[in-house]
Coordinates of C-alpha atoms in Angstrom, one line a residue:
Chain A
X136 CA 102.6 76.2 106.9
X137 CA 102.2 77.3 103.4
X138 CA 104.9 79.0 101.5
X139 CA 107.9 78.4 103.9
X140 CA 111.1 77.6 102.0
X141 CA 112.2 74.1 102.7
X142 CA 115.4 73.9 100.8
X143 CA 116.3 72.7 97.3
X144 CA 114.3 74.6 94.7
X145 CA 112.4 76.4 97.4
X146 CA 115.6 77.9 98.7
X147 CA 115.8 80.2 95.7
X148 CA 115.9 83.8 97.0
X149 CA 112.3 84.9 97.6
X150 CA 110.0 86.9 99.7
X151 CA 108.5 83.7 101.2
X152 CA 109.8 84.5 104.7
X153 CA 107.7 87.7 104.6
X154 CA 104.3 86.2 103.7
X155 CA 104.7 82.7 105.1
X156 CA 101.2 82.8 106.7
X157 CA 99.5 84.1 103.6
X158 CA 98.4 80.6 102.5
X159 CA 97.3 79.5 106.0
X160 CA 93.5 79.3 105.7
X161 CA 91.9 81.9 108.0
X162 CA 89.3 84.6 107.9
X163 CA 92.2 87.1 107.6
X164 CA 93.7 85.5 104.5
X165 CA 90.3 85.0 103.0
X166 CA 89.6 88.8 103.1
X167 CA 90.5 90.8 100.0
X168 CA 94.1 92.3 100.3
X169 CA 92.7 95.8 100.2
X170 CA 90.7 95.1 103.3
X171 CA 93.8 93.8 105.1
X172 CA 95.8 96.8 104.0
X173 CA 93.1 99.4 105.0
X174 CA 92.6 97.6 108.4
X175 CA 96.3 97.4 109.2
X176 CA 97.0 101.0 108.0
X177 CA 94.1 102.4 110.1
X178 CA 95.3 100.6 113.3
X179 CA 98.9 101.7 112.6
X180 CA 97.9 105.3 111.9
X181 CA 95.5 105.4 114.9
X182 CA 98.1 104.1 117.3
X183 CA 101.0 106.1 115.9
X184 CA 99.1 109.4 116.3
X185 CA 97.6 109.0 119.8
X186 CA 98.4 112.0 122.0
X187 CA 101.4 111.5 124.4
X188 CA 100.5 109.6 127.5
X189 CA 97.3 108.0 126.2
X190 CA 98.2 104.5 127.5
X191 CA 94.5 103.4 127.8
X192 CA 93.6 104.0 124.1
X193 CA 96.9 102.5 123.1
X194 CA 96.0 99.3 125.0
X195 CA 92.6 99.3 123.2
X196 CA 94.3 99.5 119.8
X197 CA 96.7 96.7 120.7
X198 CA 93.7 94.3 121.0
X199 CA 92.9 94.2 117.3
X200 CA 96.6 93.5 116.5
X201 CA 96.8 90.6 118.8
X202 CA 93.4 89.3 117.8
X203 CA 94.2 89.4 114.1
X204 CA 97.5 87.6 114.7
X205 CA 95.6 84.9 116.6
X206 CA 92.9 84.6 113.9
X207 CA 95.6 84.4 111.2
X208 CA 97.3 81.7 113.3
X209 CA 100.5 83.8 113.5
X210 CA 102.2 82.6 116.7
X211 CA 103.0 85.4 119.2
X212 CA 106.7 84.3 119.2
X213 CA 106.9 84.7 115.4
X214 CA 105.2 88.1 115.7
X215 CA 107.7 89.3 118.3
X216 CA 110.6 87.8 116.4
X217 CA 109.6 89.7 113.2
X218 CA 109.3 92.9 115.2
X219 CA 112.7 92.7 116.9
X220 CA 114.8 94.0 113.9
X221 CA 112.7 97.1 113.2
X222 CA 112.2 97.7 116.9
X223 CA 116.0 97.9 117.4
X224 CA 116.1 100.9 115.0
X225 CA 113.1 102.5 116.7
X226 CA 114.9 102.0 120.1
X227 CA 118.1 103.6 118.7
X228 CA 116.1 106.5 117.4
X229 CA 114.0 107.1 120.5
X230 CA 116.8 106.7 123.1
X231 CA 117.9 110.3 122.3
X232 CA 114.6 111.5 123.8
X233 CA 115.8 110.5 127.2
X234 CA 118.3 113.4 127.3
X235 CA 116.9 115.8 124.6
X236 CA 113.5 116.4 126.3
X237 CA 113.9 119.1 128.9
X238 CA 112.6 118.4 132.4
X239 CA 113.4 117.3 135.9
X240 CA 116.6 115.2 136.0
X241 CA 116.0 111.6 137.0
X242 CA 119.6 110.3 136.6
X243 CA 122.9 111.5 135.3
X244 CA 125.0 109.9 132.6
X245 CA 128.2 111.7 133.0
X246 CA 127.5 115.4 132.1
X247 CA 124.1 114.6 130.6
X248 CA 120.9 114.4 132.6
X249 CA 118.2 111.9 131.8
X250 CA 114.9 113.6 132.5
X251 CA 111.6 112.2 133.9
X252 CA 109.8 113.8 131.0
X253 CA 112.3 112.2 128.6
X254 CA 111.7 108.7 130.1
X255 CA 107.9 109.2 129.8
X256 CA 108.1 110.4 126.2
X257 CA 110.5 107.7 125.1
X258 CA 108.3 105.0 126.7
X259 CA 105.2 106.2 125.0
X260 CA 106.8 106.7 121.7
X261 CA 108.1 103.1 121.9
X262 CA 104.6 101.9 122.9
X263 CA 103.0 103.6 119.9
X264 CA 105.7 102.2 117.6
X265 CA 105.2 98.7 119.0
X266 CA 101.5 98.6 118.3
X267 CA 101.9 100.2 114.8
X268 CA 104.8 97.7 114.0
X269 CA 102.6 94.8 115.2
X270 CA 99.9 95.8 112.7
X271 CA 102.4 96.1 109.9
X272 CA 103.9 92.7 110.7
X273 CA 100.5 91.0 110.8
X274 CA 99.8 92.5 107.4
X275 CA 103.0 91.6 105.7
X276 CA 103.0 88.0 107.2
X277 CA 99.5 87.3 105.9
X278 CA 99.6 89.1 102.5
X279 CA 101.9 88.2 99.6
X280 CA 103.6 91.0 97.7
X281 CA 101.5 90.5 94.5
X282 CA 98.4 90.8 96.7
X283 CA 99.8 93.9 98.3
X284 CA 100.4 95.3 94.8
X285 CA 96.8 94.4 93.9
X286 CA 95.6 96.3 97.0
X287 CA 97.7 99.4 96.1
X288 CA 96.2 99.3 92.6
X289 CA 92.7 99.1 94.0
X290 CA 93.5 102.1 96.2
X291 CA 94.4 104.1 92.9
X292 CA 98.1 104.3 93.4
X293 CA 99.6 105.7 90.1
X294 CA 100.0 102.8 87.6
X295 CA 103.6 103.8 87.0
X296 CA 104.4 103.2 90.7
X297 CA 102.7 99.8 90.9
X298 CA 104.3 98.8 87.6
X299 CA 107.8 99.9 88.9
X300 CA 107.1 98.1 92.2
X301 CA 106.2 94.9 90.3
X302 CA 109.4 94.9 88.4
X303 CA 111.4 95.9 91.4
X304 CA 110.0 92.9 93.3
X305 CA 111.3 90.6 90.6
X306 CA 114.8 92.3 90.7
X307 CA 115.2 93.1 94.3
X308 CA 116.8 90.0 95.8
X309 CA 118.7 89.2 92.6
X310 CA 120.4 92.6 92.9
X311 CA 121.0 92.1 96.6
X312 CA 122.7 88.8 95.8
X313 CA 124.6 90.3 93.0
X314 CA 125.8 93.1 95.3
X315 CA 127.0 90.5 97.8
X316 CA 128.7 88.5 95.0
X317 CA 130.5 91.5 93.7
X318 CA 131.7 92.4 97.2
X319 CA 132.9 88.8 97.9
X320 CA 134.7 88.8 94.6
X321 CA 136.5 92.1 95.3
X322 CA 137.4 90.9 98.8
X323 CA 138.9 87.7 97.5
X324 CA 141.2 89.8 95.3
X325 CA 142.2 91.8 98.5
X326 CA 140.4 94.9 97.2
X327 CA 138.9 97.4 99.8
X328 CA 141.7 97.5 102.4
X329 CA 141.4 100.6 104.6
X330 CA 138.7 103.3 104.5
X331 CA 139.8 104.9 101.2
X332 CA 140.1 101.5 99.5
X333 CA 136.7 100.4 100.8
X334 CA 135.2 103.7 99.6
X335 CA 136.5 103.0 96.1
X336 CA 135.2 99.5 96.3
X337 CA 131.7 100.6 97.3
X338 CA 131.6 103.1 94.5
X339 CA 132.6 100.5 91.9
X340 CA 130.2 98.0 93.3
X341 CA 127.3 100.5 93.3
X342 CA 128.0 101.6 89.8
X343 CA 128.3 98.0 88.6
X344 CA 125.0 97.0 90.3
X345 CA 123.3 100.1 88.7
X346 CA 124.4 99.0 85.2
X347 CA 123.3 95.4 85.8
X348 CA 120.0 96.5 87.2
X349 CA 119.3 98.5 84.0
X350 CA 120.4 95.7 81.7
X351 CA 118.3 93.1 83.6
X352 CA 115.3 95.4 83.8
X353 CA 115.4 96.1 80.0
X354 CA 115.6 92.3 79.3
X355 CA 112.8 91.6 81.7
X356 CA 110.7 94.3 80.2
X357 CA 111.3 93.1 76.6
X358 CA 110.2 89.6 77.7
X359 CA 107.1 91.0 79.4
X360 CA 106.2 93.0 76.3
X361 CA 106.6 89.9 74.1
X362 CA 104.1 88.2 76.4
X363 CA 101.5 91.0 76.0
X364 CA 102.5 93.4 78.8
X365 CA 100.9 96.8 78.1
X366 CA 101.7 98.6 81.4
X367 CA 99.2 97.0 83.6
X368 CA 99.6 93.9 85.8
X369 CA 96.2 92.4 86.3
X370 CA 95.6 90.1 89.2
X371 CA 94.5 86.5 88.3
X372 CA 92.7 86.0 91.6
X373 CA 89.2 87.5 91.9
X374 CA 88.6 88.7 95.4
X375 CA 85.1 88.7 96.8
X376 CA 84.0 91.1 99.5
X377 CA 81.8 89.0 101.9
X378 CA 79.3 90.9 104.2
X379 CA 81.3 89.6 107.2
X380 CA 84.5 91.3 105.8
X381 CA 82.7 94.6 105.2
X382 CA 81.2 94.4 108.7
X383 CA 84.5 93.6 110.4
X384 CA 86.5 96.2 108.5
X385 CA 83.8 98.9 109.2
X386 CA 83.8 98.0 112.9
X387 CA 87.6 98.1 113.1
X388 CA 87.8 101.5 111.4
X389 CA 85.0 102.8 113.6
X390 CA 86.8 101.5 116.7
X391 CA 90.1 103.1 115.7
X392 CA 88.3 106.5 114.9
X393 CA 86.4 106.4 118.2
X394 CA 89.4 105.5 120.3
X395 CA 91.5 108.1 118.6
X396 CA 88.9 110.8 119.0
X397 CA 88.3 109.9 122.7
X398 CA 92.0 110.1 123.3
X399 CA 92.4 113.4 121.6
X400 CA 89.4 114.8 123.5
X401 CA 90.7 113.4 126.8
X402 CA 87.6 111.2 127.3
X403 CA 89.5 107.9 127.5
Chain B
X300 CA 121.8 81.9 96.2
X301 CA 120.3 81.2 99.5
X302 CA 117.0 81.9 101.2
X303 CA 116.9 84.7 103.7
X304 CA 115.5 84.4 107.1
X305 CA 114.5 88.0 107.4
X306 CA 114.9 91.4 105.9
X307 CA 118.1 92.1 104.0
X308 CA 120.9 92.9 106.4
X309 CA 121.2 96.5 107.0
X310 CA 124.3 98.0 108.5
X311 CA 124.8 99.0 112.1
X312 CA 127.0 101.7 113.4
X313 CA 125.2 104.4 111.3
X314 CA 125.0 108.0 112.4
X315 CA 121.7 108.9 114.2
X316 CA 120.7 111.1 111.2
X317 CA 120.7 108.0 108.9
X318 CA 118.4 106.2 111.2
X319 CA 116.0 109.1 111.4
X320 CA 115.9 109.5 107.6
X321 CA 113.2 106.9 107.8
X322 CA 110.9 108.1 110.6
X323 CA 109.3 105.2 112.4
X324 CA 105.7 105.2 113.6
X325 CA 105.1 106.7 116.9
X326 CA 107.3 109.8 116.5
X327 CA 104.8 112.2 114.7
X328 CA 101.6 113.8 115.8
X329 CA 98.3 113.5 114.0
X330 CA 98.5 117.0 112.4
X331 CA 102.0 116.4 111.1
X332 CA 101.0 112.9 109.8
X333 CA 98.0 114.4 108.0
X334 CA 99.8 117.5 106.7
X335 CA 102.8 115.6 105.3
X336 CA 100.6 112.9 103.8
X337 CA 98.5 115.6 102.0
X338 CA 101.6 117.4 100.7
X339 CA 103.2 114.2 99.5
X340 CA 100.0 113.0 97.8
X341 CA 99.7 116.3 95.9
X342 CA 103.4 116.2 94.8
X343 CA 103.2 112.5 93.8
X344 CA 100.0 113.2 91.7
X345 CA 101.9 115.9 89.7
X346 CA 105.0 113.7 89.5
X347 CA 103.0 110.8 88.1
X348 CA 101.4 113.0 85.4
X349 CA 104.7 114.7 84.4
X350 CA 106.7 111.4 84.5
X351 CA 104.3 109.6 82.2
X352 CA 104.7 112.4 79.6
X353 CA 108.5 112.3 79.9
X354 CA 109.3 108.6 79.9
X355 CA 106.4 107.0 78.1
X356 CA 106.8 103.2 77.6
X357 CA 110.4 103.2 79.0
X358 CA 109.2 104.1 82.4
X359 CA 108.4 100.7 83.9
X360 CA 111.8 99.1 83.3
X361 CA 113.7 102.2 84.2
X362 CA 111.8 103.0 87.4
X363 CA 111.7 99.3 88.4
X364 CA 115.5 98.9 88.0
X365 CA 116.2 102.1 89.9
X366 CA 113.8 101.2 92.7
X367 CA 115.6 97.9 93.1
X368 CA 119.0 99.5 92.8
X369 CA 118.3 102.2 95.4
X370 CA 117.0 99.6 97.8
X371 CA 120.1 97.4 97.3
X372 CA 122.5 100.3 97.3
X373 CA 121.1 101.5 100.7
X374 CA 122.4 98.3 102.2
X375 CA 126.0 99.3 101.4
X376 CA 127.7 101.0 104.3
X377 CA 130.0 103.7 103.0
X378 CA 132.9 104.4 105.4
X379 CA 133.3 108.1 106.2
X380 CA 136.4 107.7 108.5
X381 CA 136.7 108.1 112.2
X382 CA 134.5 105.0 112.8
X383 CA 131.4 106.5 111.1
X384 CA 129.6 105.3 108.0
X385 CA 126.6 106.2 106.0
X386 CA 124.4 104.7 103.2
X387 CA 123.1 106.2 100.0
X388 CA 119.8 108.1 100.2
X389 CA 119.9 108.3 96.4
X390 CA 117.5 111.2 95.7
X391 CA 119.9 113.4 93.5
X392 CA 121.5 110.3 91.9
X393 CA 118.1 109.0 90.7
X394 CA 116.8 112.5 89.7
X395 CA 119.9 113.1 87.5
X396 CA 119.3 109.8 85.8
X397 CA 115.5 109.9 85.2
X398 CA 114.5 113.5 86.0
X399 CA 113.0 114.9 89.1
X400 CA 109.4 113.7 88.6
X401 CA 110.3 110.1 87.9
X402 CA 113.0 110.4 90.6
X403 CA 110.3 111.3 93.2
X404 CA 108.2 108.2 92.1
X405 CA 111.3 105.9 92.4
X406 CA 112.1 107.2 95.9
X407 CA 108.4 106.9 96.9
X408 CA 108.4 103.3 95.7
X409 CA 111.5 102.6 97.8
X410 CA 110.0 104.2 100.9
X411 CA 106.8 102.2 100.3
X412 CA 108.6 98.8 100.0
X413 CA 110.7 99.6 103.0
X414 CA 107.7 100.5 105.1
X415 CA 105.4 97.8 104.0
X416 CA 107.7 94.8 103.7
X417 CA 110.6 95.6 106.1
X418 CA 109.0 98.1 108.5
X419 CA 112.0 100.4 107.9
X420 CA 109.9 103.6 108.4
X421 CA 106.4 103.6 109.6
X422 CA 103.1 103.1 107.7
X423 CA 101.6 106.2 109.4
X424 CA 104.8 108.1 108.8
X425 CA 104.8 107.2 105.0
X426 CA 103.7 110.7 104.1
X427 CA 106.5 112.4 106.1
X428 CA 109.1 109.9 104.8
X429 CA 107.9 110.4 101.2
X430 CA 108.0 114.2 101.7
X431 CA 111.5 114.0 103.1
X432 CA 113.2 111.5 100.8
X433 CA 111.2 111.7 97.6
X434 CA 109.9 115.3 97.4
X435 CA 112.8 117.1 99.2
X436 CA 115.5 114.5 98.5
X437 CA 114.9 113.9 94.8
X438 CA 112.8 116.9 93.8
X439 CA 114.5 119.5 95.9
X440 CA 117.8 117.9 95.3
X441 CA 117.3 118.2 91.5
X442 CA 116.5 121.9 91.9
X443 CA 119.8 122.3 93.8
X444 CA 121.6 120.3 91.1
X445 CA 120.2 122.6 88.4
X446 CA 121.3 125.7 90.4
X447 CA 124.8 124.4 91.0
X448 CA 125.0 123.2 87.4
X449 CA 124.1 126.7 86.1
X450 CA 126.9 128.1 88.4
X451 CA 129.7 125.7 87.5
X452 CA 128.9 125.4 83.8
X453 CA 128.5 122.5 81.4
X454 CA 130.7 119.4 81.0
X455 CA 130.7 115.8 82.2
X456 CA 132.9 116.4 85.3
X457 CA 131.0 119.6 86.2
X458 CA 127.8 117.6 86.1
X459 CA 129.2 115.1 88.5
X460 CA 130.5 117.8 90.8
X461 CA 127.1 119.6 90.6
X462 CA 125.3 116.4 91.5
X463 CA 127.7 115.7 94.4
X464 CA 127.2 119.2 95.9
X465 CA 123.4 118.9 95.4
X466 CA 123.6 115.4 97.0
X467 CA 125.2 117.0 100.1
X468 CA 122.7 119.9 100.1
X469 CA 119.6 117.7 99.7
X470 CA 120.8 115.4 102.5
X471 CA 121.1 118.3 104.9
X472 CA 117.7 119.5 103.8
X473 CA 116.3 116.1 104.5
X474 CA 117.8 116.2 108.0
X475 CA 116.4 119.6 108.7
X476 CA 112.9 118.5 107.5
X477 CA 113.0 115.5 109.8
X478 CA 114.0 117.8 112.7
X479 CA 111.2 120.2 111.9
X480 CA 108.6 117.4 111.7
X481 CA 109.7 116.0 115.1
X482 CA 109.7 119.4 116.6
X483 CA 106.3 120.2 115.2
X484 CA 105.0 117.0 116.7
X485 CA 106.2 118.1 120.1
X486 CA 108.5 115.1 120.5
X487 CA 111.7 117.1 120.9
X488 CA 112.5 120.8 121.1
X489 CA 113.5 122.4 117.8
X490 CA 117.0 123.5 118.5
X491 CA 118.4 120.2 119.8
X492 CA 116.5 118.4 117.0
X493 CA 118.1 120.6 114.3
X494 CA 121.5 120.4 116.0
X495 CA 121.5 116.6 116.5
X496 CA 119.6 115.4 113.4
X497 CA 120.7 118.2 111.0
X498 CA 124.3 117.8 112.3
X499 CA 124.3 114.0 111.7
X500 CA 123.0 114.6 108.2
X501 CA 125.9 116.9 107.5
X502 CA 128.1 113.8 108.0
X503 CA 125.7 111.6 106.0
X504 CA 125.7 114.3 103.3
X505 CA 129.5 114.0 102.9
X506 CA 129.1 110.3 102.0
X507 CA 126.1 111.0 99.8
X508 CA 128.1 113.6 97.9
X509 CA 131.0 111.2 97.4
X510 CA 128.7 108.3 96.3
X511 CA 126.5 110.5 94.0
X512 CA 129.4 112.2 92.3
X513 CA 131.5 109.1 91.9
X514 CA 128.8 106.8 90.7
X515 CA 127.6 109.4 88.3
X516 CA 131.1 109.8 86.9
X517 CA 131.2 106.1 86.2
X518 CA 127.7 106.2 84.6
X519 CA 128.7 109.2 82.4
X520 CA 131.8 107.3 81.2
X521 CA 130.1 103.9 80.6
X522 CA 126.4 104.6 79.9
X523 CA 125.9 108.3 79.2
X524 CA 122.6 107.5 77.6
X525 CA 121.2 106.8 81.0
X526 CA 121.5 110.4 82.1
X527 CA 118.5 112.6 81.9
X528 CA 119.0 115.4 79.3
X529 CA 119.6 118.8 81.0
X530 CA 120.3 121.6 78.6
X531 CA 123.6 123.5 79.2
X532 CA 122.9 126.6 81.2
X533 CA 122.1 129.7 79.2
X534 CA 123.4 133.2 80.0
X535 CA 120.0 134.0 81.5
X536 CA 120.0 130.8 83.7
X537 CA 123.5 131.7 84.8
X538 CA 122.4 135.2 85.7
X539 CA 119.4 133.9 87.7
X540 CA 121.7 131.4 89.5
X541 CA 124.1 134.3 90.4
X542 CA 121.3 136.5 91.6
X543 CA 120.0 133.7 93.8
X544 CA 123.5 133.1 95.1
X545 CA 123.6 136.8 96.0
X546 CA 120.3 136.5 97.8
X547 CA 121.5 133.4 99.6
X548 CA 124.7 135.2 100.7
X549 CA 122.7 138.2 101.9
X550 CA 120.4 135.9 103.9
X551 CA 123.5 134.1 105.2
X552 CA 125.2 137.3 106.3
X553 CA 122.0 138.4 108.0
X554 CA 121.7 135.0 109.7
X555 CA 125.3 135.1 110.9
X556 CA 124.7 138.6 112.3
X557 CA 121.4 137.6 114.0
X558 CA 122.8 134.3 115.3
X559 CA 125.8 136.1 116.9
X560 CA 123.6 138.1 119.2
X561 CA 122.1 135.0 121.0
X562 CA 123.6 132.0 122.8
X563 CA 123.5 128.9 120.7
X564 CA 122.6 125.4 121.9
X565 CA 126.2 124.4 122.7
X566 CA 126.7 127.6 124.7
X567 CA 123.4 127.0 126.5
X568 CA 124.4 123.4 127.2
X569 CA 127.8 124.5 128.5
X570 CA 126.2 127.0 130.8
X571 CA 123.7 124.4 132.1
X572 CA 126.5 121.9 132.9
X573 CA 128.7 124.6 134.3
X574 CA 131.4 124.3 131.7
X575 CA 131.6 128.0 130.8
X576 CA 135.0 129.6 131.5
X577 CA 136.8 126.2 131.5
X578 CA 137.6 126.3 127.8
X579 CA 141.3 127.0 126.8
X580 CA 142.7 128.0 123.5
X581 CA 146.3 128.5 122.4
X582 CA 145.3 130.5 119.3
X583 CA 143.7 133.9 119.3
X584 CA 140.9 133.9 116.7
X585 CA 140.8 137.0 114.5
X586 CA 137.0 137.5 114.9
X587 CA 136.4 136.2 118.5
X588 CA 132.7 136.5 119.4
X589 CA 131.8 137.2 115.8
X590 CA 133.3 140.7 116.0
X591 CA 135.9 142.1 113.7
X592 CA 138.5 144.4 115.2
X593 CA 137.2 147.1 112.9
X594 CA 133.5 147.3 111.9
X595 CA 132.1 144.9 114.5
X596 CA 129.8 141.9 113.7
X597 CA 128.7 143.0 110.2
X598 CA 132.3 143.0 108.9
X599 CA 132.9 139.6 110.6
X600 CA 129.8 138.2 109.0
X601 CA 130.6 139.4 105.5
X602 CA 134.2 138.3 105.7
X603 CA 133.2 134.9 107.2
X604 CA 130.6 134.2 104.5
X605 CA 133.0 135.3 101.7
X606 CA 135.8 133.1 103.0
X607 CA 133.4 130.1 103.2
X608 CA 132.1 130.8 99.7
X609 CA 135.6 131.1 98.2
X610 CA 136.7 127.9 100.0
X611 CA 133.7 126.0 98.7
X612 CA 134.1 127.4 95.2
X613 CA 137.8 126.5 95.1
X614 CA 137.2 122.9 96.4
X615 CA 134.4 122.3 93.8
X616 CA 136.5 123.7 90.9
X617 CA 139.5 121.6 92.1
X618 CA 137.3 118.5 92.4
X619 CA 135.9 119.1 88.9
X620 CA 139.4 119.4 87.4
X621 CA 140.7 116.3 89.2
X622 CA 137.7 114.2 88.0
X623 CA 138.7 114.9 84.4

């Protein structure tokens, strides 16, 4: 299992938990990152925009997600575990639909009625979210962040954004750790008691992290310029589009387009 | 330092509005997804061109640092009291530091990282989330900041107060945009959406205002060079700001008058659950039912809006003085 942190030097804060299947040899990881990104985005967009109640087309779009996870040798348990956190937020956001959607009451929670239409809509929104989430998790599990950046550059995202993302990637977990250290230090000095004290502490910590982020970014940038950085971050790996990759991606995009069109036209 | 076993911990116990600031996949219809993506792409294209002209070679370290900072700061739960908390959205804070165009790019980068790496906000909903948090949050928030800045005048503390008020306003605008997108997608009716999500964002906006104003005050004190240069308001700019304030007040008065003729969501809900007539009050309100004893609803609307304006003005001036 390539890339999984195993302790010692590997335990340094990293993104390895995200892309731990990126180095597992498979047809998915052999495909260029832009093909993986386009494939995952088309399945996610296709599933997320299906008309309400189109359970059949949703099941069709779930197949490529499960198939790509199996081909990438990403265990189902791992896929589901990675989906649990984001799904909790989706669940919290969609639970309001049970009572906000008008319709025939199915049950009463105190003075509020849970409607049948609300249950149906909440269920389908969750279904769409699960398939789209699955596609995103397969993508992020099989693609390293530098490869994702490469794909975004190929897709002509503004250079300034990819450069900023590249630098942010280097700083992100350092800053998160710094934030936790600052909070721990403040707590050990009994700072932040009560809501008002905690607010003052949060403001101080946020301002300190902002100052340190700037200082660190300026240092990193100077070091990058000294090593020849001129605004672009070229990828060292040359990706080759094989005929099979082109064929599989074209088939996938056509499947998503056909399923989506059939669902919107009420054929499927 | 230690390895993490998943996405960075994000706080629970957040108001509903905070959760919906990043719309997940599955909530938006195809036309809304396509429309918001096109609008965001157009705005980002302009932002990329204008930002390059403004920041030149400083842009990568500045924007990278701010992207990482906003992501990290969004993990801080800011207590609002009464058991509620919120986290920073950061649009106005970032825009006051690097300008609106670069601010939009920073917020887009944050939304992109959150969607791609942590599935916080959907891939298909990326356009809508970019429109809400980057274009409206940072770009629209900066417009609000310029407007309030022209009204309150120049000075370090006034800048912080203007940013705080703009932070509040932009957060409410984000909440209303989310509600409109969900309603346009046919997921939830418009009125409850605006009431629940917009209302939650009013709470979130209070935290956003506190954080934006306070962090900016500390930045102005310690690193004033980090602030984007905004010229002090001229007499003409002040005049325009006052005219737009007048227009806003007129619209608000009209809105209050129109709103008073129809039952609102709470009244409708109370009627539905048979709660009308059960309410008790020990105080007799001066303008019960939005009607003044003399002059009817028009007088009530004008007096109500003027009282609110004077109160908001007094609070902002007091806050500006105390920050000094």
